Amino acid sequence: MNIVLHQPEIPPNTGNIGRTCVATGTVLHLIEPLGFEITEKELRRAGMDYWKHLDVRRYQNFENFIEKNFSSGTEMNHTKPRIWMATTKAKKLYTQADFGPDDFIMFGKESAGIPEEILVDYEETCIRIPMLDSIRSLNLSNSVSIVLYEALRQQNFAGLQQEGQLHRLHWSNSSAQDFALRCKVRKNT
């Protein structure tokens, strides 16, 4: 999957989105201008030590992004990936989208979203997260997580760890010893 941020403005949002991309093996595409600088000092300051593991790509503008990712010969897995535009202006819900494994999901800047000059050419792939009409929008990093995990769910979470393990106890062992240990832990907290 691919997440695209069009002119993001708030560094912690981009940092949170970057962390989500690392955790899911998703490529992060940043379309400039950014509302901040991505320097080693800024990354350390924000505690984003995972950034070095992130596949992040930058573009001068939307046209440069299209040129680099959708020119002839860039089809992945023999199917043409689509660009889904996440916007509060969409008529279709994100759960109605049929996401492909190589698709791009684009989000706009925090203060204004994706420009309507771009949206108008992508009406069929504009998607929205339902919410009350009294709120303008959700937080950008939350929105990315919601839509990305739906897209990954549609791909059966391919490549992602789908089961976890307890550290001290075992799920399948409900012996008296484990019960006593659980009671001791609860008592000490």
Coordinates of N, CA, C and O in Angstrom, one line a residue:
M1 N 0.9 -1.2 0.0 CA 0.0 0.0 0.0 C 0.9 1.2 0.0 O 2.1 1.2 0.4
N2 N 0.3 2.3 -0.3 CA 1.0 3.6 -0.4 C 0.1 4.7 0.2 O -1.1 4.8 -0.1
I3 N 0.7 5.5 1.2 CA 0.0 6.6 1.7 C 0.7 7.9 1.2 O 1.9 8.0 1.1
V4 N -0.2 8.8 0.7 CA 0.3 10.1 0.1 C -0.2 11.2 1.0 O -1.4 11.3 1.2
L5 N 0.7 12.1 1.4 CA 0.3 13.3 2.1 C 0.6 14.5 1.2 O 1.7 14.7 0.9
H6 N -0.5 15.2 0.9 CA -0.3 16.4 0.1 C -0.1 17.6 0.9 O -1.0 18.0 1.6
Q7 N 1.1 18.1 0.9 CA 1.5 19.3 1.7 C 1.1 19.3 3.2 O 0.5 20.2 3.7
P8 N 1.6 18.2 3.9 CA 1.3 18.1 5.3 C 1.9 19.3 6.1 O 3.0 19.8 5.7
E9 N 1.2 19.8 7.1 CA 1.7 21.0 7.8 C 2.2 20.7 9.3 O 2.9 21.5 9.8
I10 N 1.7 19.6 9.9 CA 2.0 19.4 11.3 C 2.9 18.3 11.5 O 2.6 17.1 11.2
P11 N 4.2 18.5 12.0 CA 5.2 17.4 12.1 C 4.7 16.2 12.9 O 5.0 15.1 12.4
P12 N 4.1 16.4 14.1 CA 3.7 15.2 14.8 C 2.7 14.3 14.0 O 2.7 13.1 14.1
N13 N 1.8 14.9 13.2 CA 0.9 14.1 12.4 C 1.7 13.2 11.4 O 1.5 12.0 11.3
T14 N 2.7 13.9 10.7 CA 3.5 13.1 9.8 C 4.3 12.1 10.4 O 4.5 11.0 9.9
G15 N 4.8 12.4 11.6 CA 5.6 11.4 12.4 C 4.7 10.2 12.8 O 5.2 9.1 12.6
N16 N 3.5 10.4 13.3 CA 2.6 9.3 13.6 C 2.3 8.5 12.4 O 2.2 7.3 12.4
I17 N 2.1 9.2 11.3 CA 1.7 8.5 10.0 C 2.9 7.6 9.6 O 2.8 6.5 9.1
G18 N 4.1 8.2 9.7 CA 5.4 7.5 9.4 C 5.5 6.2 10.2 O 5.9 5.2 9.7
R19 N 5.2 6.3 11.5 CA 5.3 5.1 12.3 C 4.3 4.1 11.9 O 4.6 2.9 11.9
T20 N 3.1 4.5 11.6 CA 2.1 3.6 11.1 C 2.5 2.9 9.8 O 2.4 1.7 9.6
C21 N 3.2 3.7 8.9 CA 3.7 3.1 7.7 C 4.8 2.1 7.9 O 4.8 1.0 7.3
V22 N 5.7 2.4 8.9 CA 6.7 1.4 9.2 C 6.1 0.1 9.7 O 6.4 -1.0 9.3
A23 N 5.1 0.2 10.6 CA 4.4 -0.9 11.2 C 3.7 -1.8 10.2 O 3.4 -3.0 10.5
T24 N 3.3 -1.2 9.1 CA 2.5 -1.9 8.1 C 3.2 -2.2 6.8 O 2.6 -2.8 5.9
G25 N 4.4 -1.8 6.7 CA 5.2 -2.0 5.5 C 4.6 -1.1 4.3 O 4.7 -1.5 3.2
T26 N 4.1 0.0 4.7 CA 3.5 0.9 3.7 C 4.5 2.0 3.3 O 5.2 2.5 4.1
V27 N 4.5 2.4 2.0 CA 5.3 3.5 1.5 C 4.6 4.8 1.8 O 3.4 4.9 1.6
L28 N 5.4 5.8 2.3 CA 4.9 7.1 2.6 C 5.4 8.1 1.5 O 6.6 8.2 1.3
H29 N 4.5 8.7 0.8 CA 4.8 9.7 -0.2 C 4.5 11.1 0.3 O 3.3 11.3 0.7
L30 N 5.4 12.0 0.3 CA 5.2 13.4 0.7 C 5.3 14.3 -0.4 O 6.3 14.4 -1.1
I31 N 4.2 15.1 -0.7 CA 4.2 16.1 -1.7 C 4.4 17.4 -1.1 O 3.7 17.9 -0.2
E32 N 5.4 18.1 -1.6 CA 5.8 19.5 -1.1 C 4.9 20.5 -1.7 O 4.2 20.3 -2.6
P33 N 4.9 21.7 -1.0 CA 5.8 22.1 0.1 C 5.2 21.5 1.4 O 4.0 21.3 1.6
L34 N 6.2 21.1 2.3 CA 5.9 20.6 3.6 C 5.8 21.8 4.6 O 6.5 22.8 4.3
G35 N 5.0 21.7 5.6 CA 5.0 22.8 6.6 C 6.1 22.7 7.6 O 6.0 23.4 8.7
F36 N 7.1 21.9 7.4 CA 8.2 21.7 8.3 C 9.3 21.1 7.6 O 9.2 20.8 6.4
E37 N 10.5 21.0 8.3 CA 11.7 20.4 7.7 C 11.9 19.0 8.2 O 11.6 18.8 9.4
I38 N 12.3 18.1 7.4 CA 12.7 16.8 7.9 C 14.2 16.7 7.9 O 14.9 16.5 6.9
T39 N 14.7 17.0 9.1 CA 16.2 17.0 9.3 C 16.5 15.9 10.4 O 15.6 15.6 11.2
E40 N 17.7 15.5 10.4 CA 18.1 14.5 11.5 C 17.8 15.1 12.9 O 17.3 14.4 13.7
K41 N 18.1 16.3 13.1 CA 17.9 17.0 14.4 C 16.4 17.0 14.7 O 16.0 16.6 15.8
E42 N 15.5 17.3 13.8 CA 14.1 17.4 14.0 C 13.5 16.0 14.3 O 12.7 15.8 15.1
L43 N 14.1 15.0 13.6 CA 13.6 13.6 13.8 C 14.0 13.1 15.2 O 13.2 12.5 15.9
R44 N 15.2 13.4 15.6 CA 15.7 13.0 16.9 C 14.8 13.7 18.0 O 14.4 13.1 19.0
R45 N 14.6 15.0 17.8 CA 13.8 15.8 18.7 C 12.4 15.3 18.9 O 11.9 15.3 20.0
A46 N 11.8 14.8 17.8 CA 10.5 14.3 17.9 C 10.4 12.8 18.3 O 9.4 12.2 18.4
G47 N 11.6 12.2 18.6 CA 11.7 10.8 19.0 C 11.3 9.8 17.9 O 10.8 8.8 18.2
M48 N 11.6 10.2 16.7 CA 11.2 9.3 15.6 C 12.3 8.5 15.1 O 12.8 8.6 14.0
D49 N 12.8 7.6 16.0 CA 14.0 6.8 15.7 C 13.6 5.7 14.7 O 14.5 5.1 14.1
Y50 N 12.4 5.5 14.4 CA 12.0 4.5 13.4 C 12.0 5.1 12.0 O 11.9 4.3 11.1
W51 N 12.2 6.4 11.9 CA 12.1 7.0 10.5 C 13.1 6.4 9.6 O 12.9 6.3 8.4
K52 N 14.3 5.9 10.1 CA 15.3 5.3 9.2 C 14.8 4.0 8.6 O 15.3 3.6 7.6
H53 N 13.7 3.4 9.1 CA 13.2 2.2 8.6 C 12.0 2.5 7.6 O 11.4 1.6 7.0
L54 N 11.7 3.7 7.5 CA 10.5 4.2 6.6 C 10.9 4.3 5.2 O 11.9 4.9 4.9
D55 N 10.1 3.8 4.3 CA 10.3 4.0 2.9 C 9.5 5.3 2.6 O 8.3 5.2 2.4
V56 N 10.2 6.4 2.5 CA 9.6 7.7 2.3 C 10.1 8.3 1.0 O 11.3 8.3 0.8
R57 N 9.2 8.9 0.2 CA 9.6 9.4 -1.1 C 9.0 10.8 -1.1 O 7.8 11.0 -0.7
R58 N 9.7 11.8 -1.7 CA 9.3 13.2 -1.7 C 9.2 13.6 -3.2 O 9.9 13.2 -4.0
Y59 N 8.2 14.6 -3.3 CA 7.9 15.1 -4.7 C 7.8 16.6 -4.6 O 7.3 17.1 -3.6
Q60 N 8.1 17.3 -5.7 CA 8.1 18.7 -5.7 C 6.6 19.2 -5.7 O 6.3 20.3 -5.2
N61 N 5.7 18.5 -6.4 CA 4.3 18.9 -6.5 C 3.5 17.7 -6.9 O 4.1 16.6 -7.1
F62 N 2.2 17.8 -7.0 CA 1.3 16.7 -7.4 C 1.7 16.2 -8.8 O 1.7 15.0 -9.0
E63 N 2.0 17.1 -9.7 CA 2.3 16.6 -11.1 C 3.5 15.8 -11.1 O 3.6 14.7 -11.8
N64 N 4.5 16.1 -10.3 CA 5.8 15.3 -10.2 C 5.4 13.9 -9.6 O 6.0 12.9 -10.0
F65 N 4.6 13.9 -8.6 CA 4.1 12.6 -8.0 C 3.5 11.7 -9.0 O 3.8 10.5 -9.2
I66 N 2.6 12.3 -9.8 CA 1.9 11.5 -10.9 C 2.9 11.0 -11.9 O 2.9 9.9 -12.3
E67 N 3.8 11.9 -12.3 CA 4.8 11.5 -13.3 C 5.6 10.4 -12.8 O 5.9 9.4 -13.6
K68 N 6.1 10.4 -11.6 CA 7.0 9.4 -11.0 C 6.3 8.0 -10.8 O 6.9 7.0 -10.8
N69 N 5.0 8.1 -10.5 CA 4.3 6.9 -10.1 C 3.3 6.3 -11.1 O 2.9 5.2 -11.0
F70 N 2.9 7.1 -12.1 CA 1.8 6.7 -13.0 C 2.2 6.8 -14.5 O 1.3 6.8 -15.3
S71 N 3.5 7.0 -14.8 CA 3.9 7.1 -16.2 C 3.9 5.6 -16.7 O 3.9 4.7 -15.9
S72 N 4.0 5.5 -18.0 CA 3.9 4.1 -18.5 C 5.1 3.3 -18.0 O 6.2 3.7 -17.7
G73 N 4.7 2.0 -17.7 CA 5.7 1.1 -17.2 C 5.8 1.0 -15.7 O 6.7 0.3 -15.2
T74 N 5.0 1.8 -15.0 CA 5.1 1.8 -13.5 C 4.0 0.9 -12.9 O 3.9 0.9 -11.7
E75 N 3.3 0.1 -13.7 CA 2.3 -0.8 -13.1 C 2.9 -1.8 -12.2 O 3.9 -2.4 -12.6
M76 N 2.4 -2.0 -11.1 CA 2.9 -3.0 -10.1 C 1.9 -4.2 -10.2 O 0.7 -4.1 -10.3
N77 N 2.4 -5.4 -10.1 CA 1.6 -6.6 -10.0 C 0.7 -6.7 -11.3 O -0.4 -7.3 -11.2
H78 N 1.1 -6.2 -12.4 CA 0.4 -6.2 -13.6 C -1.0 -5.6 -13.6 O -1.8 -5.8 -14.5
T79 N -1.3 -4.8 -12.6 CA -2.6 -4.1 -12.6 C -2.2 -2.6 -12.3 O -1.2 -2.3 -11.6
K80 N -3.0 -1.8 -12.8 CA -2.7 -0.4 -12.6 C -3.2 0.1 -11.2 O -4.4 -0.1 -11.0
P81 N -2.4 0.6 -10.4 CA -2.8 1.0 -9.1 C -3.7 2.3 -9.2 O -3.6 3.0 -10.2
R82 N -4.6 2.5 -8.3 CA -5.4 3.7 -8.3 C -5.0 4.6 -7.2 O -4.4 4.2 -6.2
I83 N -5.5 5.8 -7.3 CA -5.3 6.8 -6.3 C -6.7 7.1 -5.6 O -7.6 7.5 -6.3
W84 N -6.8 6.8 -4.4 CA -8.0 7.1 -3.6 C -7.8 8.4 -2.9 O -6.7 8.6 -2.3
M85 N -8.7 9.3 -3.0 CA -8.6 10.6 -2.4 C -9.5 10.7 -1.2 O -10.7 10.6 -1.3
A86 N -8.9 10.7 0.0 CA -9.6 10.8 1.2 C -10.0 12.3 1.5 O -9.1 13.1 1.7
T87 N -11.3 12.5 1.5 CA -11.8 13.9 1.6 C -13.2 13.9 2.2 O -14.0 13.0 2.0
T88 N -13.4 15.0 3.0 CA -14.8 15.1 3.6 C -15.8 15.5 2.5 O -17.0 15.4 2.8
K89 N -15.4 15.8 1.3 CA -16.3 16.2 0.2 C -16.8 15.0 -0.6 O -17.6 15.2 -1.5
A90 N -16.3 13.8 -0.3 CA -16.6 12.6 -1.1 C -18.1 12.2 -0.9 O -18.7 12.4 0.2
K91 N -18.6 11.5 -1.9 CA -19.9 10.9 -1.8 C -19.9 9.4 -1.3 O -20.8 8.9 -0.8
K92 N -18.7 8.8 -1.5 CA -18.5 7.4 -1.2 C -17.8 7.2 0.1 O -16.8 7.9 0.4
L93 N -18.2 6.2 0.9 CA -17.5 5.9 2.1 C -16.2 5.0 1.8 O -16.2 4.3 0.9
Y94 N -15.2 5.2 2.7 CA -14.0 4.4 2.5 C -14.3 2.9 2.6 O -13.5 2.1 2.0
T95 N -15.3 2.5 3.3 CA -15.6 1.0 3.3 C -16.2 0.5 2.0 O -16.4 -0.7 1.8
Q96 N -16.6 1.4 1.1 CA -17.2 1.0 -0.2 C -16.1 0.9 -1.2 O -16.3 0.5 -2.4
A97 N -14.9 1.3 -0.9 CA -13.8 1.3 -1.9 C -13.3 -0.2 -2.0 O -13.3 -0.9 -1.0
D98 N -12.8 -0.5 -3.2 CA -12.2 -1.9 -3.4 C -10.7 -1.6 -3.6 O -10.2 -1.5 -4.7
F99 N -10.0 -1.6 -2.5 CA -8.6 -1.3 -2.5 C -7.8 -2.4 -3.1 O -8.0 -3.6 -2.7
G100 N -6.8 -2.1 -3.9 CA -5.8 -3.1 -4.4 C -4.5 -3.0 -3.6 O -4.3 -2.0 -2.9
P101 N -3.7 -4.0 -3.6 CA -2.5 -4.0 -2.8 C -1.5 -2.9 -3.1 O -0.6 -2.6 -2.3
D102 N -1.5 -2.4 -4.3 CA -0.5 -1.3 -4.7 C -1.2 0.0 -4.8 O -0.5 1.0 -5.3
D103 N -2.4 0.2 -4.4 CA -3.1 1.5 -4.5 C -2.5 2.5 -3.6 O -1.7 2.3 -2.7
F104 N -2.8 3.8 -4.0 CA -2.3 5.0 -3.2 C -3.5 5.6 -2.6 O -4.6 5.7 -3.2
I105 N -3.4 6.0 -1.3 CA -4.5 6.7 -0.6 C -3.9 8.0 -0.2 O -2.9 8.1 0.5
M106 N -4.5 9.1 -0.8 CA -4.0 10.4 -0.6 C -4.8 11.2 0.4 O -6.1 11.1 0.4
F107 N -4.1 12.0 1.2 CA -4.8 12.8 2.2 C -4.2 14.2 2.1 O -3.0 14.4 1.8
G108 N -5.0 15.2 2.3 CA -4.6 16.6 2.1 C -4.1 17.2 3.4 O -4.1 16.6 4.5
K109 N -3.6 18.4 3.3 CA -3.0 19.1 4.4 C -4.1 19.4 5.5 O -5.3 19.5 5.2
E110 N -3.7 19.5 6.7 CA -4.6 19.6 7.9 C -5.5 20.8 7.8 O -6.7 20.7 8.2
S111 N -5.1 21.9 7.3 CA -5.9 23.1 7.3 C -6.9 23.2 6.2 O -7.9 23.9 6.2
A112 N -6.7 22.4 5.1 CA -7.6 22.6 3.9 C -7.9 21.4 3.1 O -8.8 21.4 2.2
G113 N -7.3 20.3 3.4 CA -7.6 19.0 2.7 C -6.9 19.1 1.3 O -6.0 19.9 1.0
I114 N -7.4 18.2 0.4 CA -6.9 18.1 -0.9 C -7.5 19.2 -1.7 O -8.8 19.4 -1.7
P115 N -6.8 19.9 -2.5 CA -7.4 21.0 -3.3 C -8.5 20.5 -4.3 O -8.3 19.4 -4.9
E116 N -9.5 21.2 -4.4 CA -10.6 20.8 -5.3 C -10.2 20.7 -6.7 O -10.8 19.9 -7.5
E117 N -9.2 21.4 -7.1 CA -8.6 21.4 -8.5 C -8.1 20.0 -8.8 O -8.1 19.5 -9.9
I118 N -7.7 19.3 -7.7 CA -7.2 17.9 -7.9 C -8.4 16.9 -7.8 O -8.6 16.0 -8.6
L119 N -9.2 17.1 -6.8 CA -10.4 16.2 -6.5 C -11.3 16.1 -7.7 O -11.8 15.0 -8.0
V120 N -11.5 17.2 -8.4 CA -12.5 17.1 -9.5 C -12.2 16.1 -10.6 O -13.0 15.5 -11.2
D121 N -10.9 15.7 -10.7 CA -10.5 14.7 -11.7 C -10.5 13.3 -11.1 O -10.2 12.3 -11.8
Y122 N -10.9 13.1 -9.9 CA -10.9 11.8 -9.2 C -12.2 11.5 -8.5 O -12.2 10.8 -7.5
E123 N -13.3 12.0 -9.0 CA -14.6 11.8 -8.4 C -14.9 10.4 -8.0 O -15.4 10.1 -6.9
E124 N -14.6 9.5 -8.9 CA -14.9 8.0 -8.7 C -14.1 7.4 -7.6 O -14.5 6.4 -7.0
T125 N -12.9 8.0 -7.2 CA -12.1 7.4 -6.2 C -12.0 8.3 -5.0 O -11.1 8.1 -4.2
C126 N -12.9 9.2 -4.8 CA -12.9 10.1 -3.6 C -13.7 9.3 -2.6 O -14.8 8.7 -2.8
I127 N -13.1 9.2 -1.4 CA -13.7 8.5 -0.3 C -13.7 9.3 1.0 O -12.9 10.2 1.1
R128 N -14.7 9.0 1.9 CA -14.8 9.8 3.1 C -15.0 8.8 4.3 O -15.4 7.7 4.1
I129 N -14.6 9.3 5.5 CA -14.9 8.6 6.7 C -16.2 9.3 7.3 O -16.3 10.5 7.4
P130 N -17.2 8.5 7.6 CA -18.5 9.1 8.1 C -18.3 9.8 9.5 O -17.5 9.2 10.3
M131 N -18.9 10.9 9.7 CA -18.8 11.6 11.0 C -20.0 12.6 11.0 O -20.7 12.8 10.1
L132 N -20.2 13.1 12.2 CA -21.3 14.1 12.4 C -21.0 15.3 11.5 O -19.8 15.7 11.3
D133 N -22.1 15.9 11.0 CA -21.9 17.1 10.2 C -21.4 18.4 11.0 O -21.0 19.4 10.4
S134 N -21.4 18.3 12.3 CA -21.0 19.4 13.1 C -19.5 19.5 13.3 O -19.0 20.5 13.8
I135 N -18.8 18.5 12.8 CA -17.3 18.6 12.9 C -16.7 18.7 11.5 O -17.2 18.1 10.5
R136 N -15.6 19.5 11.4 CA -15.0 19.8 10.1 C -14.3 18.5 9.6 O -14.4 18.2 8.4
S137 N -13.4 17.9 10.4 CA -12.7 16.8 10.0 C -12.1 16.1 11.2 O -12.1 16.6 12.3
L138 N -11.5 14.9 11.0 CA -10.8 14.1 12.0 C -9.3 14.5 11.9 O -8.9 15.1 10.9
N139 N -8.6 14.2 13.0 CA -7.1 14.3 12.9 C -6.5 13.5 11.8 O -7.0 12.4 11.5
L140 N -5.6 14.1 11.1 CA -5.0 13.5 9.9 C -4.4 12.1 10.2 O -4.7 11.2 9.5
S141 N -3.6 12.0 11.3 CA -3.0 10.7 11.5 C -4.1 9.6 11.9 O -3.9 8.5 11.5
N142 N -5.1 10.0 12.6 CA -6.2 9.1 12.8 C -6.9 8.7 11.6 O -7.2 7.5 11.4
S143 N -7.1 9.6 10.7 CA -7.8 9.3 9.4 C -7.0 8.4 8.6 O -7.5 7.4 8.0
V144 N -5.7 8.6 8.5 CA -4.8 7.7 7.8 C -4.9 6.3 8.3 O -5.1 5.3 7.6
S145 N -4.9 6.1 9.6 CA -4.9 4.8 10.3 C -6.2 4.1 10.0 O -6.3 2.9 9.6
I146 N -7.3 4.8 10.1 CA -8.7 4.2 9.8 C -8.7 3.7 8.4 O -9.1 2.5 8.2
V147 N -8.4 4.5 7.4 CA -8.5 4.1 6.0 C -7.5 3.1 5.6 O -7.7 2.1 4.9
L148 N -6.2 3.2 6.1 CA -5.2 2.3 5.7 C -5.5 0.9 6.3 O -5.3 -0.1 5.6
Y149 N -6.0 0.8 7.5 CA -6.3 -0.5 8.1 C -7.5 -1.2 7.4 O -7.5 -2.4 7.3
E150 N -8.4 -0.4 6.9 CA -9.4 -1.0 6.0 C -8.9 -1.6 4.8 O -9.2 -2.7 4.3
A151 N -8.0 -0.8 4.1 CA -7.3 -1.3 2.9 C -6.5 -2.6 3.2 O -6.6 -3.5 2.4
L152 N -5.8 -2.6 4.3 CA -5.0 -3.8 4.6 C -5.9 -4.9 5.0 O -5.6 -6.1 4.7
R153 N -7.1 -4.7 5.6 CA -8.0 -5.7 6.0 C -8.5 -6.4 4.7 O -8.6 -7.6 4.6
Q154 N -8.8 -5.5 3.7 CA -9.2 -6.1 2.4 C -8.2 -7.0 1.7 O -8.5 -7.8 0.9
Q155 N -6.9 -6.8 2.1 CA -5.8 -7.6 1.6 C -5.5 -8.7 2.5 O -4.4 -9.3 2.5
N156 N -6.4 -9.0 3.5 CA -6.2 -10.0 4.5 C -4.9 -9.8 5.3 O -4.3 -10.7 5.8
F157 N -4.6 -8.5 5.5 CA -3.4 -8.1 6.3 C -2.1 -8.9 5.8 O -1.3 -9.3 6.6
A158 N -2.0 -9.0 4.5 CA -0.9 -9.8 3.9 C 0.4 -9.2 4.5 O 0.7 -8.0 4.5
G159 N 1.3 -10.2 4.9 CA 2.6 -9.8 5.4 C 2.7 -9.3 6.8 O 3.8 -9.1 7.3
L160 N 1.5 -9.1 7.5 CA 1.5 -8.5 8.8 C 1.3 -9.6 9.9 O 0.6 -10.6 9.6
Q161 N 2.0 -9.5 11.0 CA 1.8 -10.4 12.1 C 0.4 -10.3 12.6 O -0.1 -9.2 12.9
Q162 N -0.3 -11.4 12.6 CA -1.7 -11.4 13.0 C -2.0 -12.0 14.3 O -3.2 -12.0 14.8
E163 N -1.0 -12.6 15.0 CA -1.2 -13.1 16.3 C -0.1 -12.7 17.2 O 1.0 -12.5 16.8
G164 N -0.5 -12.4 18.4 CA 0.5 -12.0 19.4 C 0.6 -13.1 20.5 O -0.2 -14.0 20.5
Q165 N 1.5 -12.9 21.4 CA 1.8 -13.8 22.5 C 1.9 -13.1 23.8 O 2.4 -11.9 23.9
L166 N 1.4 -13.7 24.9 CA 1.6 -13.1 26.2 C 3.1 -13.2 26.6 O 3.8 -14.1 26.1
H167 N 3.6 -12.4 27.4 CA 5.1 -12.4 27.8 C 5.3 -13.4 28.9 O 6.3 -14.2 28.9
R168 N 4.5 -13.4 30.0 CA 4.8 -14.3 31.1 C 3.9 -15.5 31.2 O 4.2 -16.5 31.7
L169 N 2.7 -15.4 30.6 CA 1.7 -16.5 30.7 C 1.5 -17.0 29.3 O 2.0 -16.5 28.3
H170 N 0.6 -18.0 29.2 CA 0.2 -18.6 28.0 C -1.3 -18.6 27.8 O -2.0 -18.9 28.7
W171 N -1.7 -18.3 26.6 CA -3.2 -18.2 26.3 C -3.9 -19.6 26.6 O -4.9 -19.6 27.2
S172 N -3.3 -20.7 26.1 CA -3.9 -21.9 26.2 C -3.8 -22.7 27.5 O -4.4 -23.7 27.7
N173 N -3.0 -22.2 28.4 CA -2.7 -22.8 29.7 C -3.4 -22.1 30.8 O -3.1 -21.0 31.2
S174 N -4.5 -22.7 31.3 CA -5.2 -22.1 32.4 C -5.1 -22.9 33.7 O -6.0 -23.1 34.4
S175 N -3.9 -23.4 33.9 CA -3.6 -24.2 35.1 C -3.7 -23.3 36.4 O -3.8 -22.1 36.4
A176 N -3.8 -24.0 37.5 CA -3.9 -23.4 38.8 C -2.7 -22.5 39.0 O -2.8 -21.4 39.6
Q177 N -1.5 -22.9 38.5 CA -0.3 -22.1 38.7 C -0.4 -20.8 38.0 O -0.1 -19.7 38.6
D178 N -0.9 -20.8 36.8 CA -1.1 -19.5 36.0 C -2.1 -18.6 36.7 O -2.0 -17.4 36.8
F179 N -3.2 -19.3 37.2 CA -4.2 -18.5 37.9 C -3.6 -17.8 39.2 O -3.9 -16.7 39.4
A180 N -2.8 -18.5 39.9 CA -2.2 -18.0 41.1 C -1.3 -16.8 40.7 O -1.2 -15.8 41.4
L181 N -0.5 -17.0 39.6 CA 0.4 -15.9 39.2 C -0.4 -14.7 38.8 O -0.1 -13.5 39.1
R182 N -1.6 -14.9 38.1 CA -2.4 -13.7 37.7 C -3.0 -13.0 38.9 O -3.0 -11.8 38.9
C183 N -3.4 -13.8 39.9 CA -3.9 -13.1 41.1 C -2.8 -12.4 41.8 O -3.1 -11.2 42.3
K184 N -1.6 -12.9 41.8 CA -0.5 -12.2 42.5 C -0.2 -10.9 41.8 O 0.1 -9.8 42.4
V185 N -0.2 -10.9 40.4 CA 0.1 -9.7 39.6 C -1.0 -8.7 39.9 O -0.7 -7.5 40.1
R186 N -2.3 -9.1 39.9 CA -3.3 -8.1 40.2 C -3.2 -7.5 41.6 O -3.5 -6.3 41.8
K187 N -2.8 -8.3 42.6 CA -2.7 -7.9 43.9 C -1.6 -6.9 44.1 O -1.7 -5.9 44.9
N188 N -0.5 -7.0 43.3 CA 0.6 -6.1 43.4 C 0.4 -4.8 42.6 O 1.2 -3.9 42.7
T189 N -0.6 -4.7 41.8 CA -0.8 -3.5 41.0 C -1.8 -2.5 41.7 O -2.4 -2.8 42.6

